[in-house]
Short mmCIF file of C-alpha atoms and ligand atoms in Angstrom, two decimals:
data_model
loop_
_atom_site.label_atom_id
_atom_site.label_comp_id
_atom_site.label_asym_id
_atom_site.label_seq_id
_atom_site.Cartn_x
_atom_site.Cartn_y
_atom_site.Cartn_z
CA MET X 722 41.73 -19.20 -88.00
CA PHE X 723 44.78 -18.52 -90.35
CA PRO X 724 44.89 -18.06 -94.26
CA ASP X 725 45.35 -21.67 -96.39
CA ALA X 726 48.74 -19.73 -97.18
CA ASP X 727 49.67 -20.06 -93.56
CA TYR X 728 49.19 -23.84 -93.14
CA ALA X 729 50.79 -24.39 -96.49
CA ALA X 730 54.48 -22.64 -95.25
CA ARG X 731 54.61 -24.18 -92.25
CA LEU X 732 54.09 -27.52 -93.87
CA ASP X 733 57.33 -26.26 -96.30
CA ARG X 734 59.27 -24.93 -93.04
CA ALA X 735 58.41 -28.88 -91.55
CA ARG X 736 59.84 -30.73 -94.72
CA ALA X 737 62.89 -28.51 -94.56
CA VAL X 738 63.83 -29.78 -91.22
CA MET X 739 63.12 -33.05 -92.13
CA ALA X 740 65.11 -33.13 -94.82
CA ASP X 741 68.04 -31.18 -92.91
CA ARG X 742 67.54 -34.21 -90.16
CA GLY X 743 67.13 -37.47 -92.26
CA VAL X 744 63.53 -37.55 -91.31
CA GLY X 745 61.25 -39.17 -93.78
CA ALA X 746 57.93 -38.60 -92.47
CA LEU X 747 55.85 -36.79 -89.77
CA MET X 748 53.21 -38.37 -88.63
CA VAL X 749 51.38 -36.53 -86.17
CA SER X 750 47.91 -37.45 -83.91
CA VAL X 751 46.26 -35.76 -81.53
CA GLY X 752 47.87 -33.14 -79.74
CA ALA X 753 48.61 -29.28 -80.13
CA ASP X 754 50.73 -30.17 -83.18
CA LEU X 755 48.32 -31.19 -85.14
CA PRO X 756 46.15 -27.16 -85.36
CA TYR X 757 49.20 -26.20 -85.66
CA LEU X 758 49.81 -27.81 -88.93
CA ALA X 759 46.79 -28.34 -90.39
CA GLY X 760 44.39 -26.11 -88.49
CA TYR X 761 42.39 -29.10 -87.09
CA GLU X 762 42.29 -30.27 -83.42
CA ALA X 763 41.61 -33.66 -83.02
CA PRO X 764 38.85 -34.96 -80.61
CA GLN X 765 40.91 -37.14 -78.22
CA LEU X 766 39.40 -40.59 -79.15
CA GLU X 767 40.32 -43.94 -79.69
CA ARG X 768 40.28 -43.63 -83.38
CA LEU X 769 43.13 -42.61 -85.20
CA THR X 770 43.74 -38.61 -86.92
CA MET X 771 46.63 -38.72 -88.09
CA LEU X 772 48.36 -35.68 -90.78
CA VAL X 773 51.09 -37.77 -92.55
CA VAL X 774 53.60 -35.37 -94.17
CA PRO X 775 56.40 -37.62 -96.26
CA ALA X 776 59.81 -35.69 -96.94
CA ALA X 777 59.21 -35.16 -100.84
CA GLY X 778 55.25 -35.26 -101.48
CA ASP X 779 51.73 -33.95 -100.28
CA ALA X 780 50.70 -34.57 -96.70
CA THR X 781 47.73 -36.28 -96.32
CA LEU X 782 45.44 -36.38 -93.47
CA VAL X 783 44.04 -39.56 -92.33
CA VAL X 784 40.77 -38.91 -90.02
CA PRO X 785 38.00 -40.99 -88.93
CA ARG X 786 34.73 -40.87 -91.45
CA LEU X 787 32.26 -39.24 -88.85
CA GLU X 788 34.93 -36.59 -87.97
CA ALA X 789 36.14 -35.92 -91.57
CA PRO X 790 33.34 -32.86 -91.33
CA ALA X 791 34.98 -31.49 -88.66
CA VAL X 792 37.93 -30.32 -90.80
CA VAL X 793 38.47 -27.66 -93.01
CA ASP X 794 39.29 -28.71 -95.98
CA ARG X 795 42.60 -27.04 -97.25
CA SER X 796 44.83 -26.38 -100.41
CA ALA X 797 48.35 -27.83 -98.05
CA PHE X 798 46.89 -31.24 -97.77
CA GLU X 799 44.88 -34.09 -98.77
CA ILE X 800 41.99 -35.39 -96.73
CA LEU X 801 41.38 -39.19 -96.35
CA ALA X 802 38.35 -40.21 -94.33
CA TRP X 803 38.90 -44.01 -92.97
CA ASP X 804 35.30 -45.99 -92.27
CA GLU X 805 35.09 -47.98 -89.15
CA THR X 806 35.86 -51.76 -91.40
CA ASP X 807 39.24 -50.01 -92.78
CA ASP X 808 42.46 -50.64 -91.10
CA PRO X 809 43.35 -46.24 -90.54
CA VAL X 810 47.01 -47.83 -89.18
CA ALA X 811 47.79 -49.31 -92.87
CA ILE X 812 46.84 -46.33 -95.24
CA ALA X 813 49.11 -43.76 -92.60
CA LEU X 814 51.74 -46.39 -93.35
CA ARG X 815 51.43 -46.55 -96.81
CA LEU X 816 51.37 -42.76 -97.09
CA ALA X 817 54.39 -42.64 -95.49
CA GLY X 818 56.26 -45.00 -98.17
CA SER X 819 58.15 -46.90 -95.75
CA PRO X 820 60.54 -43.94 -94.67
CA GLN X 821 64.14 -45.18 -92.14
CA VAL X 822 63.22 -42.38 -89.97
CA ALA X 823 59.83 -41.34 -89.28
CA ALA X 824 58.83 -38.69 -86.21
CA ILE X 825 56.09 -39.19 -84.59
CA GLY X 826 53.91 -36.56 -82.04
CA ASP X 827 54.09 -37.20 -78.36
CA HIS X 828 50.93 -37.55 -77.77
CA THR X 829 49.77 -39.96 -80.44
CA TRP X 830 48.36 -42.81 -78.67
CA ALA X 831 51.02 -45.33 -77.71
CA ARG X 832 48.65 -48.36 -79.27
CA PHE X 833 49.51 -46.95 -83.05
CA LEU X 834 53.13 -46.50 -82.49
CA LEU X 835 53.09 -49.67 -81.24
CA ALA X 836 51.17 -51.23 -84.34
CA MET X 837 53.22 -49.32 -86.36
CA GLN X 838 56.38 -50.10 -85.04
CA GLU X 839 55.42 -53.70 -85.44
CA ARG X 840 54.10 -53.12 -88.99
CA SER X 841 56.98 -51.29 -89.95
CA PRO X 842 60.31 -53.08 -88.04
CA ALA X 843 62.15 -51.01 -91.05
CA THR X 844 61.37 -47.55 -89.57
CA ARG X 845 62.91 -45.92 -86.78
CA PHE X 846 60.25 -43.45 -85.10
CA VAL X 847 61.58 -40.79 -83.15
CA PRO X 848 60.24 -38.08 -81.51
CA ALA X 849 58.19 -35.24 -83.37
CA THR X 850 58.67 -32.54 -81.06
CA PRO X 851 62.03 -31.56 -81.23
CA LEU X 852 61.20 -30.94 -85.08
CA THR X 853 58.17 -28.74 -84.79
CA ALA X 854 59.17 -26.97 -82.26
CA GLU X 855 61.64 -25.58 -84.56
CA LEU X 856 58.52 -24.40 -85.77
CA ARG X 857 56.51 -23.35 -82.96
CA ILE X 858 59.53 -21.50 -81.27
CA ARG X 859 58.91 -18.77 -83.44
CA LYS X 860 55.63 -17.09 -83.39
CA ASP X 861 54.59 -14.66 -85.90
CA ASP X 862 52.84 -11.26 -86.32
CA GLN X 863 49.28 -12.97 -85.81
CA GLU X 864 50.22 -15.41 -83.09
CA LEU X 865 51.84 -12.96 -81.06
CA ASP X 866 49.04 -10.57 -81.88
CA LEU X 867 46.88 -13.44 -80.12
CA LEU X 868 49.23 -13.70 -77.69
CA ARG X 869 49.25 -9.90 -76.52
CA ARG X 870 45.03 -9.66 -76.49
CA ALA X 871 44.94 -13.16 -74.38
CA GLY X 872 47.89 -11.85 -71.76
CA HIS X 873 45.47 -8.44 -71.76
CA ALA X 874 42.07 -10.17 -71.09
CA ALA X 875 44.22 -11.42 -67.98
CA ASP X 876 45.38 -8.49 -66.73
CA ARG X 877 42.00 -6.90 -66.93
CA VAL X 878 41.01 -10.39 -64.72
CA ALA X 879 43.92 -9.40 -62.58
CA ALA X 880 42.92 -5.81 -62.20
CA ARG X 881 39.51 -6.68 -60.93
CA LEU X 882 40.67 -9.34 -58.45
CA VAL X 883 42.52 -6.34 -56.77
CA SER X 884 39.03 -4.90 -55.44
CA GLU X 885 37.63 -8.50 -54.55
CA ARG X 886 36.80 -9.56 -51.30
CA PHE X 887 39.07 -12.44 -50.46
CA GLY X 888 38.25 -13.67 -46.50
CA GLY X 889 35.51 -15.39 -45.88
CA ARG X 890 35.03 -17.64 -49.20
CA THR X 891 36.79 -20.63 -50.34
CA GLU X 892 39.61 -21.45 -52.95
CA ALA X 893 37.52 -23.06 -54.77
CA GLN X 894 34.80 -20.08 -55.25
CA ILE X 895 37.63 -17.43 -56.16
CA ALA X 896 38.87 -19.79 -58.45
CA GLY X 897 34.87 -20.43 -59.81
CA LEU X 898 34.62 -16.23 -60.26
CA VAL X 899 38.20 -16.49 -61.95
CA ARG X 900 37.29 -18.65 -64.65
CA GLU X 901 33.57 -16.46 -64.91
CA MET X 902 35.93 -13.00 -65.44
CA LEU X 903 38.45 -15.06 -67.61
CA VAL X 904 35.51 -15.44 -70.17
CA GLU X 905 34.10 -12.24 -69.93
CA GLU X 906 37.17 -10.39 -70.31
CA GLY X 907 37.71 -12.14 -74.14
CA HIS X 908 39.01 -15.67 -73.40
CA ASP X 909 36.93 -18.01 -75.59
CA VAL X 910 37.83 -20.72 -72.33
CA ALA X 911 39.20 -20.28 -68.92
CA ALA X 912 41.60 -22.78 -69.07
CA PHE X 913 42.66 -23.00 -65.38
CA ALA X 914 42.84 -21.05 -61.64
CA ILE X 915 44.81 -21.94 -59.20
CA VAL X 916 44.15 -20.43 -55.87
CA ALA X 917 46.04 -21.51 -53.16
CA SER X 918 46.06 -19.38 -49.01
CA GLY X 919 48.03 -19.81 -46.20
CA PRO X 920 50.45 -22.35 -46.32
CA ASN X 921 48.15 -23.91 -49.17
CA GLY X 922 50.25 -21.38 -51.10
CA ALA X 923 53.48 -23.50 -50.94
CA SER X 924 51.98 -25.72 -53.35
CA PRO X 925 52.91 -23.77 -56.57
CA HIS X 926 50.15 -26.23 -57.91
CA HIS X 927 47.73 -26.58 -55.51
CA GLU X 928 44.07 -27.28 -56.60
CA PRO X 929 41.71 -25.10 -54.91
CA GLY X 930 39.10 -26.92 -52.80
CA GLY X 931 37.38 -25.91 -49.43
CA ARG X 932 39.54 -23.51 -47.40
CA GLU X 933 38.25 -20.91 -46.11
CA ILE X 934 40.59 -17.60 -46.81
CA GLY X 935 40.53 -15.91 -43.02
CA ASP X 936 42.43 -12.62 -42.08
CA GLY X 937 46.35 -12.92 -42.12
CA ASP X 938 46.21 -15.01 -45.16
CA ALA X 939 48.35 -15.21 -48.65
CA VAL X 940 46.41 -16.36 -51.63
CA VAL X 941 48.54 -16.73 -54.47
CA VAL X 942 46.07 -16.63 -57.90
CA ASP X 943 47.74 -17.98 -60.96
CA PHE X 944 45.12 -18.53 -64.01
CA GLY X 945 45.05 -18.84 -68.04
CA GLY X 946 42.47 -18.83 -70.99
CA ARG X 947 42.30 -19.61 -74.47
CA LEU X 948 41.78 -16.91 -76.80
CA GLY X 949 41.81 -17.99 -80.76
CA GLY X 950 44.30 -20.86 -79.98
CA TYR X 951 46.44 -19.00 -77.74
CA TYR X 952 47.24 -18.93 -73.87
CA SER X 953 47.36 -16.62 -71.10
CA ASP X 954 48.78 -17.57 -68.16
CA THR X 955 49.19 -14.37 -65.61
CA THR X 956 50.19 -14.91 -61.36
CA ARG X 957 49.33 -12.26 -58.68
CA ASN X 958 49.21 -12.36 -55.48
CA PHE X 959 46.93 -11.39 -52.53
CA HIS X 960 46.84 -10.83 -48.82
CA VAL X 961 43.88 -10.54 -46.60
CA GLY X 962 45.73 -7.25 -44.39
CA GLU X 963 48.81 -6.38 -43.93
CA PRO X 964 51.48 -8.73 -44.32
CA PRO X 965 53.90 -10.30 -41.69
CA ALA X 966 57.50 -8.76 -41.70
CA ARG X 967 59.02 -11.89 -43.26
CA TYR X 968 56.61 -12.43 -45.94
CA ALA X 969 56.78 -8.69 -46.92
CA GLU X 970 60.69 -9.13 -47.28
CA ALA X 971 60.23 -12.46 -49.97
CA PHE X 972 58.16 -10.61 -51.48
CA ALA X 973 60.81 -7.84 -52.28
CA VAL X 974 63.46 -10.17 -53.28
CA LEU X 975 60.99 -12.09 -55.42
CA ARG X 976 59.73 -8.34 -57.07
CA ALA X 977 63.31 -7.78 -57.55
CA ALA X 978 64.06 -11.19 -58.83
CA GLN X 979 61.48 -11.27 -61.56
CA ASP X 980 62.23 -7.59 -62.83
CA ALA X 981 65.44 -8.23 -63.29
CA ALA X 982 64.61 -11.64 -65.17
CA VAL X 983 62.33 -9.74 -67.66
CA GLU X 984 65.05 -6.93 -68.12
CA ALA X 985 67.85 -9.14 -69.01
CA VAL X 986 65.14 -10.69 -71.79
CA ALA X 987 67.20 -10.06 -75.29
CA PRO X 988 67.35 -11.81 -78.66
CA GLY X 989 70.69 -13.62 -78.28
CA VAL X 990 71.00 -14.47 -74.39
CA PRO X 991 70.88 -18.21 -73.69
CA ALA X 992 67.09 -19.53 -71.83
CA GLU X 993 69.24 -20.75 -69.00
CA GLU X 994 70.13 -16.77 -67.96
CA ILE X 995 67.26 -15.89 -67.38
CA ASP X 996 66.59 -18.51 -64.79
CA ARG X 997 70.19 -17.64 -63.16
CA ILE X 998 69.61 -14.03 -62.77
CA ALA X 999 66.18 -14.56 -61.06
CA ARG X 1000 67.60 -17.75 -59.24
CA GLY X 1001 70.76 -15.72 -58.13
CA ILE X 1002 68.91 -12.96 -56.44
CA ILE X 1003 66.40 -14.97 -55.12
CA ALA X 1004 69.19 -16.75 -53.46
CA ALA X 1005 71.28 -13.86 -52.68
CA GLY X 1006 67.75 -12.83 -50.37
CA GLY X 1007 68.23 -15.94 -48.68
CA PHE X 1008 65.49 -17.89 -49.88
CA GLY X 1009 67.39 -19.98 -52.72
CA GLU X 1010 65.71 -23.65 -51.22
CA PHE X 1011 62.39 -22.27 -51.73
CA PHE X 1012 62.17 -21.14 -55.01
CA VAL X 1013 61.76 -25.64 -56.38
CA HIS X 1014 60.95 -24.84 -59.74
CA ARG X 1015 62.44 -23.76 -62.99
CA THR X 1016 61.49 -19.64 -64.15
CA GLY X 1017 59.05 -20.38 -66.61
CA HIS X 1018 57.61 -21.99 -70.22
CA GLY X 1019 57.03 -21.51 -73.40
CA ILE X 1020 54.06 -20.87 -74.63
CA GLY X 1021 51.30 -20.58 -77.42
CA ILE X 1022 49.12 -23.26 -78.65
CA GLU X 1023 50.18 -24.60 -75.31
CA VAL X 1024 50.16 -23.87 -71.93
CA HIS X 1025 53.98 -25.44 -71.47
CA GLU X 1026 56.06 -26.31 -74.97
CA ASP X 1027 59.30 -24.49 -75.76
CA PRO X 1028 61.41 -22.83 -74.45
CA TYR X 1029 62.11 -23.47 -71.23
CA VAL X 1030 63.58 -21.74 -69.17
CA VAL X 1031 65.64 -23.68 -67.07
CA GLU X 1032 69.41 -24.45 -66.32
CA GLY X 1033 70.57 -26.28 -69.21
CA ASN X 1034 68.93 -24.97 -71.93
CA GLY X 1035 71.21 -23.22 -73.56
CA ARG X 1036 69.09 -22.53 -76.45
CA PRO X 1037 70.17 -18.58 -77.23
CA LEU X 1038 66.32 -16.92 -76.96
CA GLU X 1039 65.22 -15.69 -80.55
CA ARG X 1040 63.07 -13.38 -81.44
CA GLY X 1041 59.12 -14.50 -81.42
CA ASN X 1042 59.74 -16.42 -78.39
CA THR X 1043 57.71 -16.50 -75.99
CA PHE X 1044 57.54 -17.18 -72.46
CA SER X 1045 56.88 -17.29 -68.60
CA VAL X 1046 58.92 -15.62 -66.15
CA GLU X 1047 57.81 -16.48 -63.17
CA PRO X 1048 59.75 -17.61 -60.23
CA GLY X 1049 58.18 -18.62 -56.72
CA ILE X 1050 59.53 -18.46 -52.82
CA TYR X 1051 57.46 -21.32 -51.89
CA VAL X 1052 57.68 -21.43 -47.91
CA PRO X 1053 56.16 -25.33 -46.17
CA GLY X 1054 53.82 -24.98 -43.68
CA ALA X 1055 53.84 -21.11 -43.92
CA PHE X 1056 52.79 -19.32 -47.41
CA GLY X 1057 54.17 -19.10 -51.09
CA MET X 1058 54.37 -16.06 -53.50
CA ARG X 1059 54.94 -16.25 -57.49
CA ILE X 1060 54.70 -13.38 -59.92
CA GLU X 1061 54.06 -14.61 -63.65
CA ASP X 1062 54.34 -12.29 -66.61
CA ILE X 1063 54.38 -13.87 -70.56
CA VAL X 1064 57.30 -11.99 -72.39
CA ALA X 1065 57.94 -12.01 -75.68
CA VAL X 1066 61.48 -11.48 -77.57
CA THR X 1067 61.23 -8.29 -79.55
CA GLY X 1068 64.35 -7.56 -82.41
CA ASP X 1069 66.17 -5.84 -79.89
CA GLY X 1070 64.45 -6.63 -76.16
CA GLY X 1071 61.97 -8.41 -74.18
CA GLU X 1072 57.90 -7.46 -74.14
CA ARG X 1073 55.55 -7.79 -71.36
CA LEU X 1074 52.38 -9.35 -72.56
CA ASN X 1075 51.36 -9.25 -68.75
CA ARG X 1076 51.06 -5.85 -68.03
CA SER X 1077 48.67 -5.79 -64.66
CA ASP X 1078 50.40 -4.40 -61.32
CA ARG X 1079 52.74 -6.95 -59.99
CA ASP X 1080 52.48 -5.67 -56.27
CA LEU X 1081 51.37 -7.07 -53.53
CA SER X 1082 47.70 -6.38 -53.67
CA ILE X 1083 46.36 -5.78 -49.43
CA VAL X 1084 42.65 -7.30 -49.71
CA GLU X 1085 39.86 -7.32 -47.59
ZN1 ZN I 1386 52.39 -24.19 -63.51
ZN1 ZN I 1387 51.07 -19.43 -64.01
ZN1 ZN I 1388 53.01 -20.74 -66.37
#
């Protein structure tokens, strides 16, 4: 996916952050940190796969013998394949070198961490995410390019949906169509498709089901796929026939909130400020109580990662940060709406990685 030298550079940066924070070893298992650091995505199985990065010393990928052929050999780390009768926890601990503090990947199975804690009582285990997020939060040019390509592929899906008939089809049927289109437009895989119609729209993560979409329904469609390991994630809104006044009023408020929030993206602006701007406009429009989630989440090799655009996150935005700006209004029993674009922080502002029409689409 990326050249060998990139992984070596990532591991060097990891060691620098470890030194800074007094972490003696970084140990990452299943989850997104492993492909980021080693270019290998471990299957979510019961056997231990773990990249062990001592603060001083070579990194080693501990991998079950039968999975080893799937690992791309890289100069940045050694590969140590363990056999069925070996004790992989002991191997990982030996490679870590009994550090005082070890940072452990968030997605590591609890049973491995519990075994490590029991066998290495002098080591304090801390979460790896604050450390790995420090590396992953600034995307390099190649990562930005993949996110841009994924975003534009999702935009082509959005453009095609405008001319689809919604009435008479179920949410699940539209979701199936969206998944097909995500792949047709260039994603390696479709990751998710939320289709929430009528009152279901008021549930932000509604699971599309057998509800048949009818005349007068608002439909929230939130979808994304993975391209070259990086995700797209965008939300657009459809209405079967002309919307009633209250819906149209809410949509105008939402549209203004999303635009203003995206406009405000620039290096140095605290992440929470983007949330405040969107929330302020929605509250001023009289819909504040119906905006029930944070304004956005970082995106990259995970759909949700740092930085989170939420009150309390005062971290200043930096060039290379990529995140969603997705305010929503959810009126229980009536309708929901959300406008979502991925934005990348540039040297002096923000770049929308989604450029499909953000207006409400009237469909049949
Ligand atoms: Zn969501
Ligand atoms: Zn989304
Ligand atoms: Zn999102």
